[in-house]
PDB file of C-alpha atoms in Angstrom:
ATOM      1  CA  UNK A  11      -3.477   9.743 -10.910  1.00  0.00           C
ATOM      2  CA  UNK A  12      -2.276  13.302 -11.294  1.00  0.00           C
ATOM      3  CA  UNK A  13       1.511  14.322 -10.905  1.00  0.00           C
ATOM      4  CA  UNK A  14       2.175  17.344  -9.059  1.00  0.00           C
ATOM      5  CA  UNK A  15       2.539  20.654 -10.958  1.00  0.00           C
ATOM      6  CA  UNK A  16       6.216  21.363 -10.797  1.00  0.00           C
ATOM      7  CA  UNK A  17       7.154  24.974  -9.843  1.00  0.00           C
ATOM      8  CA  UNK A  18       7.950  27.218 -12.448  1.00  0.00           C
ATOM      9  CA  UNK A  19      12.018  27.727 -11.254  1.00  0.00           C
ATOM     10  CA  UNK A  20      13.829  31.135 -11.043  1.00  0.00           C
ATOM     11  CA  UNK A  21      16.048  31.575 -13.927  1.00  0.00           C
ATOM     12  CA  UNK A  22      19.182  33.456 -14.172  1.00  0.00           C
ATOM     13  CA  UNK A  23      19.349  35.274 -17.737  1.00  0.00           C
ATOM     14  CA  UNK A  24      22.258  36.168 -19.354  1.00  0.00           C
ATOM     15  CA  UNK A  25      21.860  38.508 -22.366  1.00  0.00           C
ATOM     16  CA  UNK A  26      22.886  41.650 -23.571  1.00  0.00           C
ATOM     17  CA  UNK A  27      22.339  43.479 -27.685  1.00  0.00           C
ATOM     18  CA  UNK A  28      25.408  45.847 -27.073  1.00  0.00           C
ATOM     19  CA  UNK A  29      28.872  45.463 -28.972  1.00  0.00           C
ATOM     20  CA  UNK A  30      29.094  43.409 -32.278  1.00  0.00           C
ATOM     21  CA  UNK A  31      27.133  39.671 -32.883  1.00  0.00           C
ATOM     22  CA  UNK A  32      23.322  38.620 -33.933  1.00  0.00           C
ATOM     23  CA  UNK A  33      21.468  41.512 -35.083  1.00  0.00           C
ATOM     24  CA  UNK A  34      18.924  39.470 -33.642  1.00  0.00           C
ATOM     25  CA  UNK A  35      19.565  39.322 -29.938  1.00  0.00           C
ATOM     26  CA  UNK A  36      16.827  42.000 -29.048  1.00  0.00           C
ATOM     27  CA  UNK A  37      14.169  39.909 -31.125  1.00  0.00           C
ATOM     28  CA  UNK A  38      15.678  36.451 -29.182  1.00  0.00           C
ATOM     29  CA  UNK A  39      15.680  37.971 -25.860  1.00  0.00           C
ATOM     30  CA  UNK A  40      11.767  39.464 -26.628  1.00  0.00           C
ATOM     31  CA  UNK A  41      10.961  36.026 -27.234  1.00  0.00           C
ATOM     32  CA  UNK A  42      13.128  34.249 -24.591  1.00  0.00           C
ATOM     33  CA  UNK A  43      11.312  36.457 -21.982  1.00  0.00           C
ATOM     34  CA  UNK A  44       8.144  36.318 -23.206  1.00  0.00           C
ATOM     35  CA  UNK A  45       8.083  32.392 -23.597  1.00  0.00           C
ATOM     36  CA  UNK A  46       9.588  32.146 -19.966  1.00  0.00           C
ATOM     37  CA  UNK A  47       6.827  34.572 -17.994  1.00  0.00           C
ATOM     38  CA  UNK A  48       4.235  32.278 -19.444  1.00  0.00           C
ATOM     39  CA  UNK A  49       5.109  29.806 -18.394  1.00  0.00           C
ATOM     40  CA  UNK A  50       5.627  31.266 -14.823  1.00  0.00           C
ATOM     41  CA  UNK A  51       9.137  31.567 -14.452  1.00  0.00           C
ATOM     42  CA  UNK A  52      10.983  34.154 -12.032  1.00  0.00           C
ATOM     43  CA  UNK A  53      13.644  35.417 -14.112  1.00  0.00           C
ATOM     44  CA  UNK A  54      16.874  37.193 -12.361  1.00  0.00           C
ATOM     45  CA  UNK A  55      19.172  39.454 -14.614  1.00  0.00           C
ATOM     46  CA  UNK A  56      22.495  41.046 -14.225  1.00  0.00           C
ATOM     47  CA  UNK A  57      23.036  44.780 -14.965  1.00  0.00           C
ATOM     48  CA  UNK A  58      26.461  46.264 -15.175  1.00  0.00           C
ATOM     49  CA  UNK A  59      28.262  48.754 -16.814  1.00  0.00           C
ATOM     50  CA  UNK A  60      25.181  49.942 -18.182  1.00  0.00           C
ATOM     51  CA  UNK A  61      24.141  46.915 -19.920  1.00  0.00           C
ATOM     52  CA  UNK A  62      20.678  46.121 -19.495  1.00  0.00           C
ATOM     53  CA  UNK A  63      18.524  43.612 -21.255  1.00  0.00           C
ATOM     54  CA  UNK A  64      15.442  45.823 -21.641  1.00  0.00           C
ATOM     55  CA  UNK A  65      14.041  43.669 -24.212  1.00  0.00           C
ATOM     56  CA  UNK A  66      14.099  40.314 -21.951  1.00  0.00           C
ATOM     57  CA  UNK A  67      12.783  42.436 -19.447  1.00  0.00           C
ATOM     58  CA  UNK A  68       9.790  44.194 -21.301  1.00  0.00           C
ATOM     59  CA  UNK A  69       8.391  40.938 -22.976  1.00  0.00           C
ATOM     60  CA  UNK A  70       8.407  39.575 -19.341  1.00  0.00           C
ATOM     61  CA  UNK A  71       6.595  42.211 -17.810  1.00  0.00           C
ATOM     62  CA  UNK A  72       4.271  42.555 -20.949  1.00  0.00           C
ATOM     63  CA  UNK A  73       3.725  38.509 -20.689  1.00  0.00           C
ATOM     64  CA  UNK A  74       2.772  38.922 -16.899  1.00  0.00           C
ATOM     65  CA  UNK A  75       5.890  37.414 -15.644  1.00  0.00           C
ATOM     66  CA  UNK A  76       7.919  38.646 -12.546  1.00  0.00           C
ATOM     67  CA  UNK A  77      11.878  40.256 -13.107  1.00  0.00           C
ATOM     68  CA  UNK A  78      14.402  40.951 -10.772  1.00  0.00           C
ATOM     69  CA  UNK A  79      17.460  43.251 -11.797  1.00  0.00           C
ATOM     70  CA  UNK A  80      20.782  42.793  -9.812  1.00  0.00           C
ATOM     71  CA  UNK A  81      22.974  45.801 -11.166  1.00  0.00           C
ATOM     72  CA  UNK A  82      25.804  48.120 -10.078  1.00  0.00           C
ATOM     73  CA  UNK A  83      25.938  51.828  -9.202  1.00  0.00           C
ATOM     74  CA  UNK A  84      25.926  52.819 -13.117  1.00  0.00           C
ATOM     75  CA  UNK A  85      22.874  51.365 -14.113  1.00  0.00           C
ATOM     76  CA  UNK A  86      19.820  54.393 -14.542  1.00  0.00           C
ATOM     77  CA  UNK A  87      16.360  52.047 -15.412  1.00  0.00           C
ATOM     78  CA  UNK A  88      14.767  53.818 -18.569  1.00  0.00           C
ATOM     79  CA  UNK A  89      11.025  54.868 -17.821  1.00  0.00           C
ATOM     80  CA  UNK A  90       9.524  51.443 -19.670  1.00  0.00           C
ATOM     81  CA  UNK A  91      10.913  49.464 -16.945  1.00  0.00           C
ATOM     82  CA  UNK A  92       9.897  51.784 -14.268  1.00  0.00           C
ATOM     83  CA  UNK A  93       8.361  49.103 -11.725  1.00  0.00           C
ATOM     84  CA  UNK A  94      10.973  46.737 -11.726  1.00  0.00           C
ATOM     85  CA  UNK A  95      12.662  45.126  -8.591  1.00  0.00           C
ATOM     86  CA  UNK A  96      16.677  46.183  -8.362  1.00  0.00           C
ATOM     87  CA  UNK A  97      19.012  45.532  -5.726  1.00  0.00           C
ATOM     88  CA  UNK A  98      22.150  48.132  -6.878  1.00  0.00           C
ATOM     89  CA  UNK A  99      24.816  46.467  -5.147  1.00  0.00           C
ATOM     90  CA  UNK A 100      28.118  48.106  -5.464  1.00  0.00           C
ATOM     91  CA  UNK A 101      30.341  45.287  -5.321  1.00  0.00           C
ATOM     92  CA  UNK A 102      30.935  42.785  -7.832  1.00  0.00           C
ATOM     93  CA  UNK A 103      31.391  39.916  -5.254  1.00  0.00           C
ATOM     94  CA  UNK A 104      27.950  40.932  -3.561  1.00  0.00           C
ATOM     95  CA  UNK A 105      25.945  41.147  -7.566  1.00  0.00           C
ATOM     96  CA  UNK A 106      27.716  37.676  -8.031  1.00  0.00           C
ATOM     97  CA  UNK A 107      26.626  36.222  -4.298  1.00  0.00           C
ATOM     98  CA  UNK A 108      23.017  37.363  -5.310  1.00  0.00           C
ATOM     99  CA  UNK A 109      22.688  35.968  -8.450  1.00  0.00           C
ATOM    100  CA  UNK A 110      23.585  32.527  -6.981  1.00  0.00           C
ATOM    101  CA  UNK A 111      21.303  32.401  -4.040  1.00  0.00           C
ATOM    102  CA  UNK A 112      18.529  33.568  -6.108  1.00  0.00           C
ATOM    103  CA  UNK A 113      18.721  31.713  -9.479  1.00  0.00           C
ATOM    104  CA  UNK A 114      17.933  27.381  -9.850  1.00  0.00           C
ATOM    105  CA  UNK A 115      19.451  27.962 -13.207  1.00  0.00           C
ATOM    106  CA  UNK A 116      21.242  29.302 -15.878  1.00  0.00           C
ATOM    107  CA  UNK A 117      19.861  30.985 -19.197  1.00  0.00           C
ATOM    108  CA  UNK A 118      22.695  32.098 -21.776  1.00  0.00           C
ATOM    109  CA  UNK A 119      20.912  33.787 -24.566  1.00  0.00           C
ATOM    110  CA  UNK A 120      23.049  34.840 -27.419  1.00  0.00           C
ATOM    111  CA  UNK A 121      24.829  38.268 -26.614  1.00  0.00           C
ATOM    112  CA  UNK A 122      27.839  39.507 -26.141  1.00  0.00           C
ATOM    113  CA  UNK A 123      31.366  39.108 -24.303  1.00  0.00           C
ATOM    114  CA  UNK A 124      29.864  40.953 -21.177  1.00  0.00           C
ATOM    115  CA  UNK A 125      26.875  38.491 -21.319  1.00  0.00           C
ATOM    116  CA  UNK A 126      29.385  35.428 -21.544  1.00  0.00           C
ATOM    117  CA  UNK A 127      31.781  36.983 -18.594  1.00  0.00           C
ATOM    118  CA  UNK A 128      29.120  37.924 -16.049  1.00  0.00           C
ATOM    119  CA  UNK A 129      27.495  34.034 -17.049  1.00  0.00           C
ATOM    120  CA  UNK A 130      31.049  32.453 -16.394  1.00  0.00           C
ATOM    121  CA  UNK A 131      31.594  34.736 -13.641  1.00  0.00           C
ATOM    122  CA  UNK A 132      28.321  33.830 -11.700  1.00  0.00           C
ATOM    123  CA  UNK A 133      28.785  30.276 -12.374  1.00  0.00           C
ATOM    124  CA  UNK A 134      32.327  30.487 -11.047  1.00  0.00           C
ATOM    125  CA  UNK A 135      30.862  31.796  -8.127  1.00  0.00           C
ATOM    126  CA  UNK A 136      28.153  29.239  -7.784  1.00  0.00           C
ATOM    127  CA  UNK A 137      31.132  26.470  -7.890  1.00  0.00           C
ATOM    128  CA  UNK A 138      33.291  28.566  -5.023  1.00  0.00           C
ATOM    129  CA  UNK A 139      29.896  28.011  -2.461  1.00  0.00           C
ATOM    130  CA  UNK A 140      29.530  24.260  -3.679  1.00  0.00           C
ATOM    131  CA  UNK A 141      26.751  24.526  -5.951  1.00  0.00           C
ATOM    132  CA  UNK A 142      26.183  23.632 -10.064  1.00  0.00           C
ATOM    133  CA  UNK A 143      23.480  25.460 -11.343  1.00  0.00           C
ATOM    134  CA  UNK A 144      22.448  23.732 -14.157  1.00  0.00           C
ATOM    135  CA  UNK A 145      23.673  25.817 -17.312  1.00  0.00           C
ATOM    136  CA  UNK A 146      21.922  25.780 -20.965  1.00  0.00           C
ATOM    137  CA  UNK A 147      22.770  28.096 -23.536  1.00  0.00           C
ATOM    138  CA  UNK A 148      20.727  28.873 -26.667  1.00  0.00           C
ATOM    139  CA  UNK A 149      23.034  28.202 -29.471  1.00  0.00           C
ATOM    140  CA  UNK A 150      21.006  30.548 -32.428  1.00  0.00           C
ATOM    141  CA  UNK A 151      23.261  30.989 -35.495  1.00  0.00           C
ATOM    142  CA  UNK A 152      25.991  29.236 -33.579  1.00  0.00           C
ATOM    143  CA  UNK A 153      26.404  31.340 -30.856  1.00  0.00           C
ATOM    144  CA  UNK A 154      27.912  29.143 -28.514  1.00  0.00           C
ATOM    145  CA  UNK A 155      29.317  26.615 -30.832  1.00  0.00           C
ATOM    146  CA  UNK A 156      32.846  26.905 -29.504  1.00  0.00           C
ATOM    147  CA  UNK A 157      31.426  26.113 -26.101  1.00  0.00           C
ATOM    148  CA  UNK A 158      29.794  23.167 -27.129  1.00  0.00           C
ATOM    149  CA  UNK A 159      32.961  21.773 -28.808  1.00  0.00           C
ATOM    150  CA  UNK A 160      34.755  22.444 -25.780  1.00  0.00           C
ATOM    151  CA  UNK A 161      32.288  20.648 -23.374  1.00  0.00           C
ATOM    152  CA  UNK A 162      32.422  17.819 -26.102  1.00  0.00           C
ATOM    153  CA  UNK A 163      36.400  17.481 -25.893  1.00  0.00           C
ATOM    154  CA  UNK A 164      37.080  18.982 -22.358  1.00  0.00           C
ATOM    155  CA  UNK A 165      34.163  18.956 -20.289  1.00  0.00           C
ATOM    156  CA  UNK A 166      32.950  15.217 -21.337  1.00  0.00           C
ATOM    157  CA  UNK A 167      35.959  13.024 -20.023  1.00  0.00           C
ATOM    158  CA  UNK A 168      37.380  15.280 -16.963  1.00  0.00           C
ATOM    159  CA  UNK A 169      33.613  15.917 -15.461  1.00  0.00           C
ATOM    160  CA  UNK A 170      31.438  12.775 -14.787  1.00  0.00           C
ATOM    161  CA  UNK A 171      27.970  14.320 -15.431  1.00  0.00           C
ATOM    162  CA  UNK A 172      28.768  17.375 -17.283  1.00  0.00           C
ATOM    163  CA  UNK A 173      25.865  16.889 -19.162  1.00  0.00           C
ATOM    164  CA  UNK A 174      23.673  17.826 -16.026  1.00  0.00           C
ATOM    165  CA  UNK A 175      25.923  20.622 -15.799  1.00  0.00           C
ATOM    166  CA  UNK A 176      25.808  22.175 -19.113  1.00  0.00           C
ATOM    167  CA  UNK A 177      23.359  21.852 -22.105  1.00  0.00           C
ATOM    168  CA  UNK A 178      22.827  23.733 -25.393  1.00  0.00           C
ATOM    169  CA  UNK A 179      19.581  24.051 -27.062  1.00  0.00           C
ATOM    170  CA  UNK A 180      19.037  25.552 -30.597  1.00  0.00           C
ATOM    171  CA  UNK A 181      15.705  27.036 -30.208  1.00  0.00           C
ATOM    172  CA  UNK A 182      13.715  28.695 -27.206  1.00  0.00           C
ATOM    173  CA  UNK A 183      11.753  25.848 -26.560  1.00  0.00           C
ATOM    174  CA  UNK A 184      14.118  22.974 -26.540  1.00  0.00           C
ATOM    175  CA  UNK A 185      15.813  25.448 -24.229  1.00  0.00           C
ATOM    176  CA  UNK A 186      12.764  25.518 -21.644  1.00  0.00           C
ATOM    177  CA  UNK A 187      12.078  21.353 -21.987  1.00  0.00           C
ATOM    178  CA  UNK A 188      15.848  21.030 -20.990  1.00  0.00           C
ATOM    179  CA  UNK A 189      16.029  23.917 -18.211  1.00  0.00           C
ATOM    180  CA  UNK A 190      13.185  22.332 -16.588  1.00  0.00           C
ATOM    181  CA  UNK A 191      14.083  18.729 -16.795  1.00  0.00           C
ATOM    182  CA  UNK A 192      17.590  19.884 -15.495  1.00  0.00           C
ATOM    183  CA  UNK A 193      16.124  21.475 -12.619  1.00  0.00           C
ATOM    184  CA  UNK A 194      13.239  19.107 -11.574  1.00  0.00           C
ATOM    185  CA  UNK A 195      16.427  16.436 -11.562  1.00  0.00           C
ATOM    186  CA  UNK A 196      18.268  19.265  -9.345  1.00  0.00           C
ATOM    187  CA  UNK A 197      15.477  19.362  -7.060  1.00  0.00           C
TER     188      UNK A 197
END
C-alpha cells in the first residue's frame, strides 16, 4: 500500500549576510533555498530595514521553488529578484501577524542579530495567537550553540515537549528530515 505524499509545508526563513558572523551565510542560505524549492517547499521571508536574503531567495527561484517577501516601507527589491511576491506592510505588528498565518514552520539559518530578533519576534507572536510553530535552527560552525544550551538547561524541564517546539540540526538536510517530521506531527 502507498502512503500519501505529504505536502511540501510553507517555511518561514530567517537569514540575513549583513553585520559580522559566518563568512559563509550567503553560500548556506544558496544552499538552504535551493535544497528547500526542490523539494517543493513555499518559503516566506522577512525584509526589514533593508535586509534582504537575496541569496535564499535567488537559489529558490533558480531551483523552481515559490518565495514570498513580507518587508517594510524601506525595502527597494534589486532587479534579480524582480518577480517576486511582497506584501510591504508598514507596521511591524502587521509583518509579524503575516508571517504567522502564513508559515507551518520555522527555518533559522545562521545570520545575524536582525535574523535572530525578527525569528524570536515572529515566534513571540505566534505564542500571543496560541500557536507553536515548530522551530529548527541550523547550527553551522556553532551558530546557535548558546541556544541549544539554553533549551538543554531552560527549555527542557519548564516546557513539557520543547523538543517539538525547538530543534537544531547541523547540516541542511538533517534540517529538512526534522522540519518535516515536526510538521507532519503538527498536522
Amino acid at each position: 500500500m502507498l502512503e500519501p505524499a505529504i505536502s511540501a509545508p510553507v517555511i518561514a526563513v530567517f537569514a540575513s549576510d549583513k553585520g559580522p558572523g559566518d563568512p559563509e551565510r550567503a553560500s548556506i542560505m544558496s544552499q538552504a533555498g535551493s535544497y528547500f524549492a526542490k523539494r517543493g517547499a513555499r518559503i516566506i521571508c522577512l525584509a526589514e530595514n533593508g535586509i534582504i536574503p537575496v541569496p535564499l531567495i535567488t537559489a529558490a527561484r533558480t531551483a523552481g521553488g515559490s518565495v514570498e517577501i513580507v518587508a517594510d516601507a524601506s525595502i527597494t527589491l534589486p532587479p534579480a529578484l524582480a518577480g517576486v511576491t511582497m506584501d510591504v506592510l508598514p507596521e511591524k505588528s502587521d509583518r509579524l501577524a503575516r508571517m504567522v498565518q502564513r508559515a507551518e514552520a520555522y527555518v533559522a539559518l545562521p545570520g545575524s542579530l536582525a535574523s535572530a530578533s525578527a525569528l524570536f519576534g515572529t515566534w513571540a507572536a505566534a505564542k500571543a495567537q496560541g500557536r507553536t510553530p515548530p522551530v529548527v535552527m541550523l547550527n553551522r560552525h556553532r551558530a546557535y550553540e548558546v541556544m541549544r544550551g539554553y533549551a538543554a538547561d531552560v527549555l527542557s524541564p519548564g516546557l513539557p515537549g520543547y523538543d517539538r517546539a525547538v530543534q537544531f540540526a547541523d547540516s541542511i538536510e538533517d534540517l529538512w528530515a526534522r522540519l518535516l517530521r515536526l510538521v507532519t506531527e503538527a498536522r
